[in-house]
Coordinates of C-alpha atoms and ligand atoms in Angstrom, one line a residue:
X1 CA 173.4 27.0 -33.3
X2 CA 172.7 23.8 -35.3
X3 CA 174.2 23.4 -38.2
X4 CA 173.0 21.8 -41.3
X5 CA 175.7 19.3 -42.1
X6 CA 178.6 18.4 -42.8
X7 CA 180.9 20.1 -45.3
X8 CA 184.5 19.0 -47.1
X9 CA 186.8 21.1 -49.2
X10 CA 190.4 20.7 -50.5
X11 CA 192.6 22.0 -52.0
X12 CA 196.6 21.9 -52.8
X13 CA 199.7 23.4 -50.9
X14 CA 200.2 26.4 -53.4
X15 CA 201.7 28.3 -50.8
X16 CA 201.0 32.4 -50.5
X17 CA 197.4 32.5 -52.1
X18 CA 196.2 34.9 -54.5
X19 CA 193.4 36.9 -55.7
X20 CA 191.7 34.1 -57.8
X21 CA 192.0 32.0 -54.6
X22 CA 190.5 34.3 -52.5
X23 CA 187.4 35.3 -54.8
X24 CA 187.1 31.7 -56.2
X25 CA 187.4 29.5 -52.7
X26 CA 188.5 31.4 -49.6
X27 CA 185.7 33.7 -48.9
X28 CA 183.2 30.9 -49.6
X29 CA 185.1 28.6 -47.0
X30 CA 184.8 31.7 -44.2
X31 CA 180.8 32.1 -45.4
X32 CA 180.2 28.3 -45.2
X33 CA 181.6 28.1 -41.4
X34 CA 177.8 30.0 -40.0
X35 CA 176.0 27.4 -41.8
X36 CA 177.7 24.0 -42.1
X37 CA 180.6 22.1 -40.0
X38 CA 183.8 22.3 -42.2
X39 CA 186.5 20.8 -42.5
X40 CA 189.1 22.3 -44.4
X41 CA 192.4 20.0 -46.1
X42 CA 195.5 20.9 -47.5
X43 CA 195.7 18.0 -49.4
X44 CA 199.6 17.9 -49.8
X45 CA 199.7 14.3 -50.8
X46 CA 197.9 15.6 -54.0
X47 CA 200.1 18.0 -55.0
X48 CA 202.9 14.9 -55.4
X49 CA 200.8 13.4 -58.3
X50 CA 202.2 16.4 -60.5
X51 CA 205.0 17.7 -58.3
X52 CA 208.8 17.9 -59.2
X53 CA 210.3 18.8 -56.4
X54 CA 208.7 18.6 -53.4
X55 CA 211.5 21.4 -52.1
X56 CA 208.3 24.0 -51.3
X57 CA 205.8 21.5 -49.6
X58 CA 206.2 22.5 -46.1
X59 CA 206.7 26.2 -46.6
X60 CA 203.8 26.5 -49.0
X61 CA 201.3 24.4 -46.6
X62 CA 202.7 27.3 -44.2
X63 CA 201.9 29.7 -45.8
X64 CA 198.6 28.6 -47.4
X65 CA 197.1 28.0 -43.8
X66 CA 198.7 31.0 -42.8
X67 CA 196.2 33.0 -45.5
X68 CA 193.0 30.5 -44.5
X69 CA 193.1 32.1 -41.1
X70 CA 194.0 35.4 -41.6
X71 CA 190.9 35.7 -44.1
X72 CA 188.6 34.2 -41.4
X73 CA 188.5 30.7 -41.8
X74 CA 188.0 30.2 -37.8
X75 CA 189.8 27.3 -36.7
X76 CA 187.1 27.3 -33.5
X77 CA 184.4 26.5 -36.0
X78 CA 185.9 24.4 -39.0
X79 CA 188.6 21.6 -38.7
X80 CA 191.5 23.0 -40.0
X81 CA 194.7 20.5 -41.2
X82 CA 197.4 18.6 -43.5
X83 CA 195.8 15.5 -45.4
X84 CA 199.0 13.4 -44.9
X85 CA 198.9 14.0 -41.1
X86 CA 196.1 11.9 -40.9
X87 CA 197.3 8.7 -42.3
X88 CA 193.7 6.7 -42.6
X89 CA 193.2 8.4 -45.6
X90 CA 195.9 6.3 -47.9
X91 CA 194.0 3.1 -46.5
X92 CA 190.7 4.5 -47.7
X93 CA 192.3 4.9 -50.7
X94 CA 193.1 1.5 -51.1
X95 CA 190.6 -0.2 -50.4
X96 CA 188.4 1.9 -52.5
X97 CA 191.2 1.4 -55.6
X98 CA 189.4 -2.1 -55.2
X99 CA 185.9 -1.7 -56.4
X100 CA 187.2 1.1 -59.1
X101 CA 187.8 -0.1 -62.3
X102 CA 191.2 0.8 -64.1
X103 CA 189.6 1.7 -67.2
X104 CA 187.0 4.2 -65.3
X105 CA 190.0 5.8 -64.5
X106 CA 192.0 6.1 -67.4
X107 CA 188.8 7.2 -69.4
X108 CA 188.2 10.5 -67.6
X109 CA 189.2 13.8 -69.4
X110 CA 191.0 15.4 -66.3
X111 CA 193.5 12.1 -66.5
X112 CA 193.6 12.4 -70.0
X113 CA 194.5 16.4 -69.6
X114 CA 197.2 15.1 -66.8
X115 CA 198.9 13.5 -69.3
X116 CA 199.0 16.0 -72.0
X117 CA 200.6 18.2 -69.3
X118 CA 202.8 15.9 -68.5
X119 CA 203.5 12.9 -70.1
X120 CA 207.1 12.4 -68.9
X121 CA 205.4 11.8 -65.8
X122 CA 202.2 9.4 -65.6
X123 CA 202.5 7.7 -62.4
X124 CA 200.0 5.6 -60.7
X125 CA 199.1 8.5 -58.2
X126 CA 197.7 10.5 -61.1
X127 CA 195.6 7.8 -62.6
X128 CA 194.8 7.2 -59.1
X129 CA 193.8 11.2 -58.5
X130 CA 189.8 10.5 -58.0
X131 CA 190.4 7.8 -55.9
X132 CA 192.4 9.6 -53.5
X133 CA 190.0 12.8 -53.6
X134 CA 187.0 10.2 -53.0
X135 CA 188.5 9.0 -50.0
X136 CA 189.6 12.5 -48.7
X137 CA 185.3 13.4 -48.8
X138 CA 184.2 9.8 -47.8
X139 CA 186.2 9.3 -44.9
X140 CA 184.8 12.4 -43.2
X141 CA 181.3 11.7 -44.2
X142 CA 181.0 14.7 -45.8
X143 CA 177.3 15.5 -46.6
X144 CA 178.3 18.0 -48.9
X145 CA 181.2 19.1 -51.1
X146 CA 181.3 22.9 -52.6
X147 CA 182.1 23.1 -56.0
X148 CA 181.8 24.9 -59.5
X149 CA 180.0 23.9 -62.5
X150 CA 183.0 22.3 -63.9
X151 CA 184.1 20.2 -61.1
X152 CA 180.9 18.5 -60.1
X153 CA 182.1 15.6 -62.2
X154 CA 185.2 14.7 -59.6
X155 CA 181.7 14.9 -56.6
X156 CA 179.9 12.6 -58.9
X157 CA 182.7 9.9 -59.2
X158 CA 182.8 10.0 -55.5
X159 CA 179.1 9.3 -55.3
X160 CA 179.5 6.4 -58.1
X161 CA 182.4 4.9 -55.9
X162 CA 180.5 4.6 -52.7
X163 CA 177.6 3.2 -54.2
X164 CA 179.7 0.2 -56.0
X165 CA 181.5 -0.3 -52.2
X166 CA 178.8 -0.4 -50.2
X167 CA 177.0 -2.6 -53.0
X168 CA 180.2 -5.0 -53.6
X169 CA 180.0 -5.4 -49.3
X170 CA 176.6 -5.0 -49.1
X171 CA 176.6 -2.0 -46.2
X172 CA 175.9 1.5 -46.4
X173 CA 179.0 2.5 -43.7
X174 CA 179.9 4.8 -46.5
X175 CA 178.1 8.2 -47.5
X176 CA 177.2 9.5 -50.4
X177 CA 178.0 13.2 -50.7
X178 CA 176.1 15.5 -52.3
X179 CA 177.7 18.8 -54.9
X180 CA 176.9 22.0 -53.0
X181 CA 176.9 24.0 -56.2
X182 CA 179.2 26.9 -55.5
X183 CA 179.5 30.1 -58.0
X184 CA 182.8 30.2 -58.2
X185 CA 183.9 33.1 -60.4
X186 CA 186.5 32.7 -62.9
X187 CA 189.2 35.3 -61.9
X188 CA 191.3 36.6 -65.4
X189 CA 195.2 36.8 -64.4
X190 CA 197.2 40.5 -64.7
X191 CA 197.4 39.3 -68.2
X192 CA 193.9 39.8 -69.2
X193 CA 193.5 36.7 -70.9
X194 CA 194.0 33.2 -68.5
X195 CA 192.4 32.0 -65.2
X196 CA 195.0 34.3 -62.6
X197 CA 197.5 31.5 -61.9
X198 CA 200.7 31.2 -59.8
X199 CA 202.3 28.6 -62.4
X200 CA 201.7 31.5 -65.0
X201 CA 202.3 34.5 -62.9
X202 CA 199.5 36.7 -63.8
X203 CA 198.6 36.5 -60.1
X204 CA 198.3 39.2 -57.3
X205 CA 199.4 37.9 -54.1
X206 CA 197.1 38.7 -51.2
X207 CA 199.8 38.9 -48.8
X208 CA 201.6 41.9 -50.6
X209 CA 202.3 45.4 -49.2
X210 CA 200.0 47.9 -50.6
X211 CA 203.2 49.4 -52.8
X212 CA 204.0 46.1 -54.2
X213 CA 200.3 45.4 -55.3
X214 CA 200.1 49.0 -56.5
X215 CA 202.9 48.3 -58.6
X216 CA 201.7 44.8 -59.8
X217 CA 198.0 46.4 -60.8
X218 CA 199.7 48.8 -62.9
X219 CA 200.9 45.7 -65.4
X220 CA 197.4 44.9 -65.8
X221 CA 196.4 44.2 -69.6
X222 CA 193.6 46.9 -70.6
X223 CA 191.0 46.9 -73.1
X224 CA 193.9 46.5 -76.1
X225 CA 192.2 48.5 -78.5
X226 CA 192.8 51.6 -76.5
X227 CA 196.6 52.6 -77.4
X228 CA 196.5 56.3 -76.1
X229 CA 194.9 58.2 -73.6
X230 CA 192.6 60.0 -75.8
X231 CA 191.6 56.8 -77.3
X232 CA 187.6 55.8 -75.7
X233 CA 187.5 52.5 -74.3
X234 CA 185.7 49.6 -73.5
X235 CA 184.7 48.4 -69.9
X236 CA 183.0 45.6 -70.9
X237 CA 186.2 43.9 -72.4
X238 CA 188.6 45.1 -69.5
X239 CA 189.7 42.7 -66.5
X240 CA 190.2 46.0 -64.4
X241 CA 187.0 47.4 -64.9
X242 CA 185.5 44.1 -63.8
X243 CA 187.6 43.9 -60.1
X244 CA 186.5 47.1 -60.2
X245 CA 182.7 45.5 -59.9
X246 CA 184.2 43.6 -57.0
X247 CA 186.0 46.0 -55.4
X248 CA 185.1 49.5 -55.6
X249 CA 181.6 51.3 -55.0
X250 CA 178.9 51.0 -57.1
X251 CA 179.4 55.0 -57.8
X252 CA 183.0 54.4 -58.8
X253 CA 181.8 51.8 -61.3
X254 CA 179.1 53.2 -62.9
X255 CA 181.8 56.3 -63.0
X256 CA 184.3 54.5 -64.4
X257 CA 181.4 53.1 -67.1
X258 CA 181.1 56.6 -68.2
X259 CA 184.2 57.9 -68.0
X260 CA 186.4 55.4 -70.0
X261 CA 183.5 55.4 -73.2
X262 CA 184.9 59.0 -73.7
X263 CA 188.1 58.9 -72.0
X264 CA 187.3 61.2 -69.1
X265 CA 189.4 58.7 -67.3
X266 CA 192.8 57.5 -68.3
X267 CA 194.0 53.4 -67.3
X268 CA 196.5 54.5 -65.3
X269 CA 194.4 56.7 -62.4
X270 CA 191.6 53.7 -63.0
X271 CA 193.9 51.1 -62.1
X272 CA 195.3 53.4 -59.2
X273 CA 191.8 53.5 -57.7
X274 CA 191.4 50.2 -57.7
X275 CA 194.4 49.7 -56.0
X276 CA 193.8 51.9 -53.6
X277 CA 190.1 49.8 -53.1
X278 CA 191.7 46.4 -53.1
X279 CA 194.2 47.6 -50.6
X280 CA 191.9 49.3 -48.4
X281 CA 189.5 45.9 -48.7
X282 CA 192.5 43.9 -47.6
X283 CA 193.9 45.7 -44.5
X284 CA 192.4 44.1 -42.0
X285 CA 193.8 40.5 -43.8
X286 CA 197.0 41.7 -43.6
X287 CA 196.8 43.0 -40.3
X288 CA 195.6 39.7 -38.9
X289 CA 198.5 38.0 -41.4
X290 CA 201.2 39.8 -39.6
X291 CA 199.8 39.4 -36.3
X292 CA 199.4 35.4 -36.7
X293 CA 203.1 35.7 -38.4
X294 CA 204.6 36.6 -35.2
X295 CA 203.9 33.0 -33.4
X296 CA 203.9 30.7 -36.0
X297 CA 203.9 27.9 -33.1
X298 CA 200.1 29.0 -33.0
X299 CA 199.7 27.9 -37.1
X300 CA 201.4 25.0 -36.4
X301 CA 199.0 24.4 -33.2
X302 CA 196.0 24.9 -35.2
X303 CA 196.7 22.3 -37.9
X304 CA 198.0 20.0 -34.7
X305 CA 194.4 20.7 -33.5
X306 CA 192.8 19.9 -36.5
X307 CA 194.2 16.7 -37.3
X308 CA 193.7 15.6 -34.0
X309 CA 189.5 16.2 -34.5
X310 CA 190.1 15.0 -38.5
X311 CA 191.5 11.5 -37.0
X312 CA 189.0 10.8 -34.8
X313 CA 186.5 11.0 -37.2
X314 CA 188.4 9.1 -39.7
X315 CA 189.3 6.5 -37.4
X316 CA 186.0 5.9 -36.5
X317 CA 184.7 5.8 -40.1
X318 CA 187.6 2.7 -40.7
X319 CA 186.7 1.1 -38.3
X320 CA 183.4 0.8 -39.9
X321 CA 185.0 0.3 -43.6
X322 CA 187.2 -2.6 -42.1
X323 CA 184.1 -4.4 -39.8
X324 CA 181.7 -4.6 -43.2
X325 CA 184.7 -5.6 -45.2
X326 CA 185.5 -8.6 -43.0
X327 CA 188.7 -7.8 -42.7
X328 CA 190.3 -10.4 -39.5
Ligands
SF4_401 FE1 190.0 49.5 -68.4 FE2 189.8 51.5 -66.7 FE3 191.4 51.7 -68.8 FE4 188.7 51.7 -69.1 S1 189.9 53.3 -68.1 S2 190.2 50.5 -70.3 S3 188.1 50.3 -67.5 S4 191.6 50.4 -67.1

């Protein structure tokens, strides 16, 4: 089948990924693969802009790929690898830090946030940051890039930068992507109050055995007005009742609808049920997790495999960026 273009999408070496990953990114990158070629990037170099230690890299690209392909990410149909194995990337990025003006750089709220978070650490990777990402999209000639709402700014900076290059060299080697607007949902940690996050562990690992996510479902934050068991509550303000929407049948939800107004049903048998529904919607994941497991050569080969297809492609595209330039 033909497909309709060309897709990019990265993201950071966060190691075992979680729910919030899998709703927000992961099951868009398997849907995208029938439509669009993809090519998928664990951008590790990124992750050194804000990283400490850099003691978890390797394992956490590991195991981060390891999830990808277990949830269907098909490395027969999308191009699958590390952003530092394919080195063409850091001289993208340098030549476009030449047409990017500091002050464009320094101006932008996400750099500005950067440094809130961590001003002990402003380094010229971070300022850098869009730069890098433009590169990463351009150098694949990504048609389109999936994102959310609130991240079609870093697409748009992309665009801006490969209109001032091919306009400061007067060629159009470089493409312009387009945002592939993408619903991405925002997924509310175990806490019931923040975007699930690793870094503030309110997360529930897909990888888990159905005990251990059992047990981690059962911390869940409820609706907070409703202390005892007799006590009514309120769907509408509970992050269980809305996986529930995700992950149980639409007779289990409009059940649990009724049932927690007048508290037919208690939090703790709700949150068991959904347990039981996230589990049974993730067995076949972890099945094909602990199969791939077994030979992680074959992980290992994948990403081999991918950077192999990424570099031609890249090398090809530089060799465009370097005749327009004039370099000798
Ligand atoms: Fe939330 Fe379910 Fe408890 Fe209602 S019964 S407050 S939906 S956990």
């Amino acid at each position: 089948m033909t497909k309709k273009g060309r897709v990019f999408s990265g993201a950071r070496p966060t190691g075992r990924q979680h729910l919030g990953n899998y709703l927000g990114a992961i099951q868009n990158y398997v849907a995208l693969q029938k439509e669009y070629d993809c090519i998928y990037c664990i951008v590790d170099v990124h992750a050194l802009t804000t990283l400490e230690t850099t003691r978890d890299i390797k394992n956490n690209t590991y195991e981060m790929a390891l999830d990808w392909l277990a949830a269907g990410i098909d490395p027969r149909e999308s191009i699958v690898f590390i952003q530092s194995h394919v080195p063409q990337v850091m001289e993208l990025f340098t030549i476009l830090s030449m047409v990017t003006p500091l002050g464009k750089l320094t101006d932008l709220p996400t750099f500005k946030e950067k440094v809130r978070m961590q001003p002990n650490n402003v380094n010229l990777g971070l300022v850098g940051y869009p730069v890098l990402m433009t590169a990463d999209i351009v150098l694949y000639k990504a048609d389109l890039v999936p994102v959310g709402i609130d991240q079609a700014s870093h697409v748009e900076f992309a665009r801006e930068t490969v209109r001032s290059f091919n306009f400061r060299y007067n060629t159009s080697v470089l493409k312009e992507p387009d945002i592939k607007l993408t619903e991405v949902p925002k997924v509310i940690g175990t806490d019931g109050q923040q975007k699930m996050s690793k870094s503030l562990n309110n997360h529930i690992e897909l990888a888990l055995t159905p005990e251990e996510t059992e047990k981690v479902v059962m911390t869940m934050v409820t609706d907070p007005a409703r202390k005892r068991r007799s006590d009514p509550g309120n769907p509408d303000v509970c992050n269980v009742f809305s996986m529930h929407k995700v992950f149980s049948s639409p007779e289990e939800v409009a059940m649990i609808n009724l049932e927690c107004r007048r508290a037919g049903i208690g939090c703790v048998d709700c949150k068991k049920l959904f347990a039981k529904n996230l589990n049974a919607h993730l067995a076949p994941f972890r099945e094909r997790r602990a199969a791939l497991a077994q030979n992680p050569d074959d992980i290992l080969d994948v990403l081999r495999d991918g950077e192999r297809r990424a570099r031609v492609i890249a090398e090809q595209t530089m060799a465009e960026v370097r005749d327009a330039i004039g370099l000798p």
